[in-house]
Tab-separated table of C-alpha atoms in Angstrom:
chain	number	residue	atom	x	y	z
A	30	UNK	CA	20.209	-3.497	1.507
A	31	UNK	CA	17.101	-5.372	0.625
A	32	UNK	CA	13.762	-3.532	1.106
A	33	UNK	CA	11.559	-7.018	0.926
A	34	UNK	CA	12.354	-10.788	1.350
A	35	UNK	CA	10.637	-13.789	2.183
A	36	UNK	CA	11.808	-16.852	3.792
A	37	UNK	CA	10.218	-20.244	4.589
A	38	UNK	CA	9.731	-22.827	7.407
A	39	UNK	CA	7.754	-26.274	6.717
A	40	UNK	CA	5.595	-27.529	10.380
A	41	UNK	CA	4.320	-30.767	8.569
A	42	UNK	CA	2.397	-30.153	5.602
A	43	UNK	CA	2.200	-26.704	7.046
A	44	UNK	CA	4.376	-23.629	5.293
A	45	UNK	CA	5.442	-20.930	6.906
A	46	UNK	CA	6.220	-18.002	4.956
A	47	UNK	CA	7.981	-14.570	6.865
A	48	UNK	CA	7.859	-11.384	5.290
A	49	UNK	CA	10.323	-8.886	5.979
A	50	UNK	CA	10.738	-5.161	5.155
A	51	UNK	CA	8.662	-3.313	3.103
A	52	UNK	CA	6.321	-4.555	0.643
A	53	UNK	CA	4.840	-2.150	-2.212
A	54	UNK	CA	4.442	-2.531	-6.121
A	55	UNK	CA	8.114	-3.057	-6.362
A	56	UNK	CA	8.763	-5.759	-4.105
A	57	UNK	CA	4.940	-7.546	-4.863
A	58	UNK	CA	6.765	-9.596	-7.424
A	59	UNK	CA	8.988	-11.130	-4.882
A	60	UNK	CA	6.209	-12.276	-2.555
A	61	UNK	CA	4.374	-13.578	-6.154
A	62	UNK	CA	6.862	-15.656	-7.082
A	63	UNK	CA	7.712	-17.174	-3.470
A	64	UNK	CA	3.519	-18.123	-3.333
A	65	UNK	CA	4.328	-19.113	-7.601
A	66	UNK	CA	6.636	-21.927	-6.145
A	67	UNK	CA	4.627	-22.876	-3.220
A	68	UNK	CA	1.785	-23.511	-5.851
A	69	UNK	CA	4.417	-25.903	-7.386
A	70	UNK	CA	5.281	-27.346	-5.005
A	71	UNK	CA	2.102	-28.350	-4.194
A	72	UNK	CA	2.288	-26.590	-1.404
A	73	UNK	CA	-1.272	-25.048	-0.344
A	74	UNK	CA	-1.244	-24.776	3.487
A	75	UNK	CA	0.047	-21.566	4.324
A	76	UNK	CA	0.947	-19.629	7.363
A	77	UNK	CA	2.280	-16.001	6.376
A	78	UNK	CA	3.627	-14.408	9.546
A	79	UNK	CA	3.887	-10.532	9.176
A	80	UNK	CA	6.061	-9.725	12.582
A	81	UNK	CA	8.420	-8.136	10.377
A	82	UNK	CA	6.536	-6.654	7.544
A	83	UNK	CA	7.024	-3.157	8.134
A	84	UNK	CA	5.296	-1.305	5.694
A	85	UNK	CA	2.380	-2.486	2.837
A	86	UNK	CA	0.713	-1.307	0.219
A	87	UNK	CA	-2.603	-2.452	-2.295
A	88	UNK	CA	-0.242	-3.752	-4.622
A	89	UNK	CA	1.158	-6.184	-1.720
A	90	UNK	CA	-2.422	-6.915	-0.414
A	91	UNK	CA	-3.536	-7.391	-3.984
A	92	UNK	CA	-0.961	-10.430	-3.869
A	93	UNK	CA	-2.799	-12.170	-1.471
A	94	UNK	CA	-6.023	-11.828	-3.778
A	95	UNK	CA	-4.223	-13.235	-6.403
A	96	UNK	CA	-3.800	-16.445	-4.676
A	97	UNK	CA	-6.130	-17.223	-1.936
A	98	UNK	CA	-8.891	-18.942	-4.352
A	99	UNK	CA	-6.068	-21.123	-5.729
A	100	UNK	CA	-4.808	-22.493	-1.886
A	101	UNK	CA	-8.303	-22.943	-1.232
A	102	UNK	CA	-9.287	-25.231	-3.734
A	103	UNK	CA	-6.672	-27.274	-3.246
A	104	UNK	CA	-7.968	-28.021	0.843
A	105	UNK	CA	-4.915	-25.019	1.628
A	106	UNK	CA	-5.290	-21.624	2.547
A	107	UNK	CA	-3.211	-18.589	3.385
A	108	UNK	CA	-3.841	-18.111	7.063
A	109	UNK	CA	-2.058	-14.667	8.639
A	110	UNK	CA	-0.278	-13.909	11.724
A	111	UNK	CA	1.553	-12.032	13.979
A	112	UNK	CA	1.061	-8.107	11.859
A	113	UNK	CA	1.420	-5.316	13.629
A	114	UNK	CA	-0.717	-2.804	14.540
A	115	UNK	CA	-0.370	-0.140	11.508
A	116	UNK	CA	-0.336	-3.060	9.086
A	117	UNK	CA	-3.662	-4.686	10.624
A	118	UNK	CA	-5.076	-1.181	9.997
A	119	UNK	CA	-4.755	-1.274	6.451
A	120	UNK	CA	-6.367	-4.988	5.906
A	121	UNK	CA	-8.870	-3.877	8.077
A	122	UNK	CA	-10.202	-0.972	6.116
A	123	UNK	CA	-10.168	-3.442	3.349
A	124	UNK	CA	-12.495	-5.604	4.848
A	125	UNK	CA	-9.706	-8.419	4.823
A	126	UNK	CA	-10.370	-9.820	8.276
A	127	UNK	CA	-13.530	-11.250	6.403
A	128	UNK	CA	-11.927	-12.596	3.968
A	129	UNK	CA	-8.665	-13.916	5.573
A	130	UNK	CA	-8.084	-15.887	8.865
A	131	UNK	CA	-5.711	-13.959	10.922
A	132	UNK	CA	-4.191	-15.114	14.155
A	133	UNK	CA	-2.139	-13.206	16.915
A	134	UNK	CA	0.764	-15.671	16.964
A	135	UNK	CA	2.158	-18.296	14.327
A	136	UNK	CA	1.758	-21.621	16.360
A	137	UNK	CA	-2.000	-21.409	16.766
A	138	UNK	CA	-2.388	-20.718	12.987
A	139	UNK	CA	-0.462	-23.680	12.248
A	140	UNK	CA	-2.501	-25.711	14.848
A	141	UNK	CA	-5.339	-24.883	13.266
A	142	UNK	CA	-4.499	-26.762	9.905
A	143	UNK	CA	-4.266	-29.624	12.624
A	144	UNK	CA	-8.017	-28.984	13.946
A	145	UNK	CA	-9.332	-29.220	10.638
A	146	UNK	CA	-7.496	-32.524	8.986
A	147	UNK	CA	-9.716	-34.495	11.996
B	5	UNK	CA	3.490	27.224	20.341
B	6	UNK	CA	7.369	28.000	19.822
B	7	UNK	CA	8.039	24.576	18.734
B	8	UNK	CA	5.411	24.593	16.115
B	9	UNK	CA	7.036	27.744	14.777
B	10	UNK	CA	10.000	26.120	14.487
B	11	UNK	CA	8.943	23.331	12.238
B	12	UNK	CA	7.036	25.255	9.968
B	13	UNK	CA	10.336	27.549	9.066
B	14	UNK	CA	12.060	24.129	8.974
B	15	UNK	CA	9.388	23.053	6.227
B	16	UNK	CA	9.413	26.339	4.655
B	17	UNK	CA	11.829	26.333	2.128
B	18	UNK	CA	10.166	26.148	-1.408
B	19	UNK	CA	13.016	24.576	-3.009
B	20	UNK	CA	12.954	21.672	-1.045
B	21	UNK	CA	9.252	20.731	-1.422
B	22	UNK	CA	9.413	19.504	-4.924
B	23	UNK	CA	10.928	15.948	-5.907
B	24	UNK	CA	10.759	14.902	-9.803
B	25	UNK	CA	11.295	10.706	-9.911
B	26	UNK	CA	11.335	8.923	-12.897
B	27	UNK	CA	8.391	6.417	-13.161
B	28	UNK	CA	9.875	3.323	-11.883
B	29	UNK	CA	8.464	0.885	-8.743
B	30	UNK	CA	12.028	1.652	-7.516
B	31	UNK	CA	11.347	4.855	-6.896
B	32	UNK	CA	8.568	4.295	-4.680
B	33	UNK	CA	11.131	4.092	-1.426
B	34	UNK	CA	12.348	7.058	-3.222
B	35	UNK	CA	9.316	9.372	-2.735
B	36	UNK	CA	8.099	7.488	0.944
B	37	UNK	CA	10.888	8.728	2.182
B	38	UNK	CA	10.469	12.585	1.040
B	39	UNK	CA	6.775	12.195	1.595
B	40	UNK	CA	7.828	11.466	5.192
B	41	UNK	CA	10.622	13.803	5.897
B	42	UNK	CA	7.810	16.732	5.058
B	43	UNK	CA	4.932	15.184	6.978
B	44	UNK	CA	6.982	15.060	10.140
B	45	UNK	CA	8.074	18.487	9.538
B	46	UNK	CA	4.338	19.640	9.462
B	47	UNK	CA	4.059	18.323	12.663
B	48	UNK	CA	1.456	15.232	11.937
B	49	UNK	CA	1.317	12.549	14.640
B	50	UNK	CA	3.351	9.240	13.144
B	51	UNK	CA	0.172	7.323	12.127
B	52	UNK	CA	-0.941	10.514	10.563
B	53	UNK	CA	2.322	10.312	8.494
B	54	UNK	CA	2.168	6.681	7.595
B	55	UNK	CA	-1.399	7.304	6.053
B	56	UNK	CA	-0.037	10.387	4.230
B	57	UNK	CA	2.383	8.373	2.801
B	58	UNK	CA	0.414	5.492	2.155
B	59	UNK	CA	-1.659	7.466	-0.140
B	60	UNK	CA	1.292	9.168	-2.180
B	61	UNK	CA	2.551	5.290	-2.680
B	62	UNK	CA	-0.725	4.566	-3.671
B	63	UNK	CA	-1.360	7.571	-6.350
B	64	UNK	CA	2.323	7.089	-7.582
B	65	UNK	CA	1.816	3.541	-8.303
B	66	UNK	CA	-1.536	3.798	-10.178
B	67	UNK	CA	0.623	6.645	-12.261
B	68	UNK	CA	3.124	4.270	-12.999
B	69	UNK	CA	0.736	1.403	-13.986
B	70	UNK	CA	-2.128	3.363	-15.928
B	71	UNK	CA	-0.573	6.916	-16.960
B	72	UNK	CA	2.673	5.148	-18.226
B	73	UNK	CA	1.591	1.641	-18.374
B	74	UNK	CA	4.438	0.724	-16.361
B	75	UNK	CA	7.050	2.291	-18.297
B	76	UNK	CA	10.090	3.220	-16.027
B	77	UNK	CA	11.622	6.670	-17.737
B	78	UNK	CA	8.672	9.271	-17.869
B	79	UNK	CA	8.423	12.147	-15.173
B	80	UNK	CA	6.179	12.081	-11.903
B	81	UNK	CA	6.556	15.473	-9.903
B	82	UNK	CA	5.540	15.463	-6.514
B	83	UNK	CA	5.713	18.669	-4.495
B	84	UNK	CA	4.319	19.578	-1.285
B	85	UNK	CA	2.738	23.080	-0.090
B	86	UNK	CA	0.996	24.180	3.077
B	87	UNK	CA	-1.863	26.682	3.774
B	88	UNK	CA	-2.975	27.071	7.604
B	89	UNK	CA	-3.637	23.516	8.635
B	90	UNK	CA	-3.659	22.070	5.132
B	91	UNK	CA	-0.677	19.650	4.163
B	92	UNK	CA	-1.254	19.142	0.093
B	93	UNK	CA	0.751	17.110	-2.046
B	94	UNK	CA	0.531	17.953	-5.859
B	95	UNK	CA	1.639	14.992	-8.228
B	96	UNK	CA	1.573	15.580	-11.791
B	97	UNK	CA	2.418	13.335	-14.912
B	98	UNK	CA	2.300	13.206	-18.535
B	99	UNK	CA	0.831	9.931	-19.147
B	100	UNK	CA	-2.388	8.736	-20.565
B	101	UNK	CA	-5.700	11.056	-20.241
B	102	UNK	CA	-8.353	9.722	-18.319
B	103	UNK	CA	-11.701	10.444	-16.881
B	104	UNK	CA	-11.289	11.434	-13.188
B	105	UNK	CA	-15.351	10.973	-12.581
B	106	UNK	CA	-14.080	7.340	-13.652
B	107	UNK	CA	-12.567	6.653	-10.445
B	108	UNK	CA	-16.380	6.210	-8.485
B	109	UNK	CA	-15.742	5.159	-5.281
B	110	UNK	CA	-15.454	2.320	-4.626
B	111	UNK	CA	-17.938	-0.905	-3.329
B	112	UNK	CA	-16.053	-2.361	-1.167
B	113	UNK	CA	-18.612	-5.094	-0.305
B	114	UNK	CA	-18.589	-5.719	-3.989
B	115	UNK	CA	-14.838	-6.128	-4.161
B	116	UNK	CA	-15.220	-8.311	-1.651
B	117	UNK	CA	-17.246	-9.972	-3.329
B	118	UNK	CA	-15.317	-10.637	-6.570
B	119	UNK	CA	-12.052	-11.085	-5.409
B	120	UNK	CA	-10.857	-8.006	-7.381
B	121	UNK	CA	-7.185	-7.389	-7.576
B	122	UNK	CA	-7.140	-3.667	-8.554
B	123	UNK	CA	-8.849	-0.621	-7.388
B	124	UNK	CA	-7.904	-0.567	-4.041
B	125	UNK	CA	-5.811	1.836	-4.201
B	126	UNK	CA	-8.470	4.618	-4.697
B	127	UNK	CA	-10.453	3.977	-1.910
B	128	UNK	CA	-7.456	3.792	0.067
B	129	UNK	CA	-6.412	7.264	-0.526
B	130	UNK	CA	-9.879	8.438	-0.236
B	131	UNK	CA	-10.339	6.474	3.129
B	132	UNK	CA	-6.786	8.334	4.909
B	133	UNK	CA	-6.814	11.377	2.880
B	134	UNK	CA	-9.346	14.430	3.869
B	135	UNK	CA	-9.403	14.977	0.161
B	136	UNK	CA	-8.269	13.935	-3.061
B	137	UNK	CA	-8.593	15.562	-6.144
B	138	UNK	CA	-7.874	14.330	-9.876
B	139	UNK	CA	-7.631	16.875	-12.909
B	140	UNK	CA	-6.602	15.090	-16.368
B	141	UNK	CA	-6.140	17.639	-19.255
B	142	UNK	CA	-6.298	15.913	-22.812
B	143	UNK	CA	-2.760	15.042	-23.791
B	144	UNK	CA	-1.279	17.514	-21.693
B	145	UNK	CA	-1.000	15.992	-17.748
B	146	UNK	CA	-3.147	14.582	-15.489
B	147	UNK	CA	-2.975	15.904	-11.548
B	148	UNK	CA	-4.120	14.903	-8.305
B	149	UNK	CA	-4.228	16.738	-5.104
B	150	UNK	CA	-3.943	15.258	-1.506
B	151	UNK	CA	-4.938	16.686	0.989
B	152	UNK	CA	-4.663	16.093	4.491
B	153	UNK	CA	-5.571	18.687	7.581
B	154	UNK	CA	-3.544	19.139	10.718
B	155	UNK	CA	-5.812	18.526	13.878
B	156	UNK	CA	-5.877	21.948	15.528
């Protein structure tokens, strides 16, 4: 049983990263090292799709801080998708829909890399 | 009326409201899981729950990070009582001091702002909790209180 894993899709210069299960102060270090090797990679554009994050807390959000400035001055950026309701909730209170683009399904977040290489 | 009876002699048993985890992030599923198990037994509605537990998570972790500085084999004990509508969870450890009036709440247009990492698990508790309460006793343990009230 694994309570948090990520997995990866490339659209184009486009990465797709899905979370899955439950991501608190234990499992943060699991989502750090999958953005670690993005960064690498030279990998900047990201799409994170959240349809099957279940459960997160500030030490998960708190992962996303630690990386956005670095996509975004490399022309990336972490653009978020498809969370449910109870996990909007909690980046909401935060104040991260200022912050962060989110997008109700994974193929218009992608597209939007598109819109802005033109 | 009869099935709220019920769950409250479900919840009742004083034996069963007390878990004692060592401080590890592994844990964390650990105490979710109790924190849940008596929150549904109160009778709170599921988001009601999820913030409840939320909270615990977040008040465990900053235990584990500051009081222990992320040492894995020191005591946290969490235990859960009830008074009318009141659901409070107790969690002590015997970590670090600190200064509770520290823990000012929190700008969040300032964090914003900044970019900060940390911190947001304060305002997070304070945001889903009805109250929260810290006591920190010089070298002795530090306590906080959560407490959350049962729509009538």
């Amino acid at each position: 049983m694994t309570e948090f894993n990520t997995s990866i899709k490339n659209i184009g210069d486009v990465t797709v990263v899905y979370l899955n299960g439950f991501l608190d102060a234990h499992t943060a270090p699991v989502l750090e090292n999958t953005f670690s090797d993005l960064v690498e990679q030279n990998k900047f554009k990201l799409v994170v799709n959240l349809k099957d994050l279940i459960y997160i807390s500030s030490a998960g959000l708190g992962v996303f801080m630690a990386f956005i400035e670095k996509m975004r001055e490399n022309k990336g950026d972490i653009k978020l998708t498809s969370m449910n309701e109870k996990v909007f909730n909690i980046f909401d209170l935060l104040g991260f829909p200022l912050l962060y683009e989110i997008f109700d399904n994974e193929e218009d977040a992608v597209k939007k890399y598109g819109g802005e290489k033109k | 009326m009869v099935e709220k009876k019920n769950r409250m002699s479900n919840f009742g048993n004083t034996n069963n409201n007390k878990l004692v985890v060592k401080s590890s992030t592994a844990n964390l599923i650990t105490i979710r899981k109790f924190i849940n198990n008596k929150a549904s037994l109160f009778g709170f509605s599921k988001d009601e729950i999820e913030d409840i537990v939320l909270s615990v998570d977040e008040a465990c972790t900053n235990i584990i990070e500051h009081s222990y500085n992320s040492k894995p084999n020191f005591d946290i004990e969490i235990s859960v009582t009830f008074s009318k509508n009141k659901f409070i969870v107790k969690i002590v450890d015997y970590g670090e001091s600190f200064e509770p009036n520290s823990l000012k709440d929190m700008d969040i247009e300032l964090y914003r702002k900044q970019r900060r990492v940390g911190g947001l698990g304060v305002y997070l508790m304070k945001t889903l909790m009805d109250d929260v309460k810290y006591t920190s006793v010089k070298n002795k343990y530090n306590q906080v209180l959560l407490t959350k009230k049962l729509a009538q």
